[in-house]
């Protein structure tokens, strides 16, 4: 359908990956976020998978459907300062993220997005304090136990992550 | 509704009104009112524009027709010029039916000559403003299909072959085709016939009067049909048309003088432009016609002062104007009645007329209807209206309402917007903005924030402050719809002069502060933080963060900023308190950082410390009494030294050494010292605190806990004065405070913390605990003072309760939350009584006796060793010297004997632990109690065996299935019901609760632990838990019943927290080489024997000293010297421990070492010395006294003054910092090391001045508790966390508590909400 684009995880984990779709409100002819949400929900219902995760940043919506737990998140790269980084990173991530200024905003936004995707996949996202969650951004090979994670290419200025439980 | 044609009637009356009220100075003085056009008196004879023009020329040929900058033409000259143009066009084949583009310089006489020339030629003219870009011109000319374009100096640029018909002009030929832009952006061409145009001119003349001596401003772009109105206002009456330069029209300052200089008396314009003009600019203007946009009341009234003003309405598609009404000051500005020949109707969505007074869409019919050049579009937009029988009807898209005084404009259908879920007319907002004093012009628009949500913005022009305007408007509009107000210098205009909505600036040039004056304090500050995240926004107390466009990332950023002032806030708080008002209130409740400071050190502390030391001596005296009995017993037996006789000896033994005796001592102490204790908050340095401390220590020394779980526990409790109901099961003994009441049939499982008191800051908090009838409290729960557990309720293991639990409810977690109904996993009926219950009851006594006997029996081989060595047991000195030499051997024999004996007994007893549900008065329950009691004693007596290489073989010997390579530390609950895989790691104080008890039942399920799984200190595995391989259970956590392989769990209840395992060198963690194994075995042998040997030596020393004293100076001297001897021995034990630490370890530093490292083995030696020497000989009595602080300092910790330290769970001393007045409650743990992934990492931990660590809580490495912060019971402060000063925390892992939420004893604190802030 117009405005919907299928995405593949950047990292191949061999196991069955979730089905991921990126919706573009402009191309799909939807004028506001309400309509975008309705469209995303209908896509999920149409897919019929047992687990579904949605994330929005107007005009984009990101949807992932999977037979096991899955979480997805899309964010636009925003300005991040050190205070914010300190308030969402675990001690080990804080050490790992001391990188150059050039990539800082994208890195922090990406770390945040990876934690959002993971906490959504884990279930009740609000129970998780990002400062206590080792986000997939620092996982080795994008895996941790039964969990898999990968970035998604959604275009310039945006970062997106998908996280799922491998069966 | 039939077309109403009362225009003439009303116009007549209004004109009369105007005449009557008109200012005499502007009243007509010269020529009489010019009536309807000559030649058009009879509207039945439709005419063309040319007819009108000819009539005017005929009557006014000498008058000025056109007063342009580049030429003044009279009517005669203008007509002649037009004729010339027409002739030229006709020569080229242009004629009626043809279209000619006009692209001539605006303001020039040529433009008007050209237009009239095209009309004269019989063609329709298609005007494009010369200032418009050529591309637009081309688009329009192409769309209109013109044959050529008049440009330059009236030359025709041919585009195609003209198709002009050579016939006379008919009234139904097109007069003009004017393009109007629609919402889609592509311009549409509207063709208007002569019939319509002429009818328009005639109809307008009936409304107002333009005289031949008037001068009409031509200020509007010729691309727009309103310019036609301007032209024919003049040319229809003989007045002069005065074109103005575009810049002059738009400017404010220049226009006034220009109008005066050119003597303009009639203007037709749009309200936006008119709004910019001051009254003095319009001083000579006597007739003002506004149209094209809605005219606000105030603007209309302002303009109507001193002149005749008409408000007109009409789309281009119905020939310029369709309805008109005079503006009367004080009356609302209306669009009035239709022009003569026009028909209007108000219909609803289905096309049916609406009743009078209701609003609906305006539909136009009649002579004024134009035609779209696009036939398809035309058929749609000019579709018939069956309800009224109109063959063609134009749907205007405007919402109007008919009233008795005329039609009123409500708004554009498209201008109805939805803001914050409410429908709103932009027109209404604009009207209200205009009504504000000082506002000259206003526009409203719905703008979008960066995240795509709508925000209502009002733009005003005038000498006003945005905040003031907003305040006024906010009063009138529905709550929450007050717009964000921006003050502009001028409103952006389109080519037509109308407001260009799309050009309204967004986002605004500079940031706007919160403008809701009702927000104060925290709310106002928070509003600014909202705007930082959400963009410029009208923020009120009802603003919903997420509905206003906030994303989860924005919420996280908001929280990171809020934390600077309110350190305890979490992202979940924003989700829970979505509106600004609610969140501000929540923040105020949380309390700001540093609100509480550390309490000053009490002046009473030194005196109190002295009292405590006396208490320690008193406890020593008690232990000394036990020693006395033993020594005197030896004397009596061997016939040496003072002999006191068997009777006193047995009496003494019964009193201080036997179990009943010890129990009675505790009963006496409680009844005497703690009589009448009431709940409340007391000074830490007070007499009550001292008494409680003393009795607690005494109870521990007397080891009354041995009675827990036996059928006599309730009797003992009642003896102490506790209220224990009938049939209650006490796996835990009631607290010394006596403030526990247990209902009938209630069950307290083992190791429940019911002390009911804790130290917080500088206060002793003491509370009452009620356990209702039939309730069940799981193992390792913490019931804080004030806990009230309802009848039949169930508290899962490891939970923390500090409030009321309703009857029949099941709660779990730290802090406890409601999770369901109680009794779901239990049989519904009470069990039938076991067949041999009396036998098994007696067996409890046998069990207690066996435990003591085992210890003695294990000592026998040691004595045999002495005998073998040829020691004379009669001679104390020979015993002494032999013991010193043979101490390691004696220790070894003791350990081996005890281990073997216990293993043998367990082998015999454990098979009775059958899975299933049983009555608790039979074999299964007894077997559980007895085996657990034995294992408990091994954790003391065989302590060095745990966490060594030797534990696994011994456990296998006893019958527990442990895989190869698995490390086992002091685990509670090991039995054949537990199977552990390979290479796993069970750390200190892990609880494997294979059994649970309630209502007379005991339910037993096995526990399975997989390979390479790590279980952190204090974790609790409930019955039936199956852990997969490669799992991790964090400190104090309770994992779920089933967890898949590779998962990690933390918390109570445990949340899954995926983590990246470290993969250190397997040679140092999982597959060590032989030499490392051998080295470890050797070091651990040392660890097994060294502290024990020192104990033996110390014991021997005490024994010898007492014996000498007795022999030399008699019993009394011996009794007096005994406490001192013990104190010396204790000091010696402590000194040895301190020396061992510094010699073996030196200073602890933050580091990382794999499991198979000498560092860890050395660490274990020091830990064993502390447990088996320092604790046993001294520290058990000195807990929470200044002696503890001295000990800690001696071991390398940085300890301030007046620290309450009631635990020994500290290992890396140099990494510990305790501030003045810091409090570490019982069973708390300063875990300065982590050992998951078989890699030990150490890091510092700091407890600030006056900070409190609650009972059973743990702080992990790299943590810092700032002064005066408080951590509740059974909580975990995770690695790297810093808790700000003055804040309060609880939970596993810790979550913030509101500043005012106190653990109030006696009162009922509210159970914490289900959604715990992470």
Short mmCIF file of N, CA and C in Angstrom, two decimals, chain B residues 183 313 347-350 360-363 381 394-400 409-418 423-427:
data_model
loop_
_atom_site.label_atom_id
_atom_site.label_comp_id
_atom_site.label_asym_id
_atom_site.label_seq_id
_atom_site.Cartn_x
_atom_site.Cartn_y
_atom_site.Cartn_z
N UNK B 183 -8.16 25.80 -2.24
CA UNK B 183 -7.36 25.22 -1.16
C UNK B 183 -6.31 24.27 -1.70
N UNK B 313 -20.23 40.53 0.91
CA UNK B 313 -19.80 39.13 0.94
C UNK B 313 -20.08 38.51 -0.42
N UNK B 347 -28.24 25.77 3.84
CA UNK B 347 -28.57 24.35 3.84
C UNK B 347 -27.64 23.58 4.78
N UNK B 348 -28.11 22.37 5.10
CA UNK B 348 -27.27 21.51 5.94
C UNK B 348 -26.44 20.59 5.03
N UNK B 349 -25.79 19.60 5.63
CA UNK B 349 -24.87 18.75 4.87
C UNK B 349 -25.57 17.98 3.77
N UNK B 350 -26.85 17.73 3.96
CA UNK B 350 -27.54 16.94 2.92
C UNK B 350 -28.16 17.80 1.86
N UNK B 360 -25.79 26.95 8.72
CA UNK B 360 -25.57 25.95 7.68
C UNK B 360 -24.74 26.57 6.59
N UNK B 361 -24.55 25.81 5.53
CA UNK B 361 -23.72 26.31 4.44
C UNK B 361 -24.56 27.23 3.54
N UNK B 362 -23.94 28.29 3.12
CA UNK B 362 -24.62 29.24 2.23
C UNK B 362 -24.52 28.75 0.80
N UNK B 363 -25.66 28.70 0.14
CA UNK B 363 -25.69 28.28 -1.27
C UNK B 363 -26.25 29.46 -2.08
N UNK B 381 -19.16 21.72 -8.75
CA UNK B 381 -19.32 22.84 -7.82
C UNK B 381 -20.59 23.63 -8.05
N UNK B 394 -24.33 27.38 -6.38
CA UNK B 394 -22.92 27.36 -5.96
C UNK B 394 -22.83 27.21 -4.43
N UNK B 395 -22.14 26.17 -4.01
CA UNK B 395 -21.95 25.94 -2.58
C UNK B 395 -20.72 26.71 -2.13
N UNK B 396 -20.96 27.67 -1.27
CA UNK B 396 -19.88 28.61 -0.98
C UNK B 396 -18.82 28.05 -0.05
N UNK B 397 -19.16 27.04 0.77
CA UNK B 397 -18.19 26.59 1.77
C UNK B 397 -18.13 27.49 2.97
N UNK B 398 -19.07 28.45 3.02
CA UNK B 398 -19.11 29.33 4.18
C UNK B 398 -20.31 28.96 5.04
N UNK B 399 -20.10 29.02 6.32
CA UNK B 399 -21.20 28.74 7.25
C UNK B 399 -21.83 30.06 7.65
N UNK B 400 -23.13 30.18 7.43
CA UNK B 400 -23.83 31.42 7.80
C UNK B 400 -25.07 31.06 8.60
N UNK B 409 -22.32 35.92 9.13
CA UNK B 409 -21.23 35.02 8.75
C UNK B 409 -20.71 34.31 10.01
N UNK B 410 -20.71 32.99 9.95
CA UNK B 410 -20.22 32.23 11.11
C UNK B 410 -18.77 31.83 10.90
N UNK B 411 -18.48 31.31 9.75
CA UNK B 411 -17.09 30.96 9.48
C UNK B 411 -16.96 30.13 8.24
N UNK B 412 -15.75 29.99 7.79
CA UNK B 412 -15.47 29.08 6.70
C UNK B 412 -15.64 27.67 7.23
N UNK B 413 -16.21 26.83 6.42
CA UNK B 413 -16.29 25.43 6.83
C UNK B 413 -14.88 24.89 7.11
N UNK B 414 -13.93 25.32 6.31
CA UNK B 414 -12.56 24.85 6.51
C UNK B 414 -11.89 25.50 7.69
N UNK B 415 -12.49 26.57 8.18
CA UNK B 415 -11.83 27.27 9.27
C UNK B 415 -12.32 26.79 10.62
N UNK B 416 -13.05 25.69 10.55
CA UNK B 416 -13.42 25.12 11.83
C UNK B 416 -12.31 24.15 12.18
N UNK B 417 -11.67 24.40 13.25
CA UNK B 417 -10.50 23.57 13.57
C UNK B 417 -10.77 22.82 14.87
N UNK B 418 -9.95 21.83 15.06
CA UNK B 418 -10.09 21.04 16.28
C UNK B 418 -8.84 21.29 17.11
N UNK B 423 -14.02 21.57 18.90
CA UNK B 423 -14.17 22.26 17.62
C UNK B 423 -14.18 23.76 17.89
N UNK B 424 -13.59 24.48 17.03
CA UNK B 424 -13.48 25.92 17.27
C UNK B 424 -13.48 26.64 15.95
N UNK B 425 -14.19 27.77 15.91
CA UNK B 425 -14.17 28.60 14.72
C UNK B 425 -13.02 29.58 14.85
N UNK B 426 -12.16 29.56 13.85
CA UNK B 426 -11.07 30.53 13.88
C UNK B 426 -11.62 31.94 13.88
N UNK B 427 -12.74 32.11 13.18
CA UNK B 427 -13.34 33.43 13.12
C UNK B 427 -13.71 33.95 14.50
#
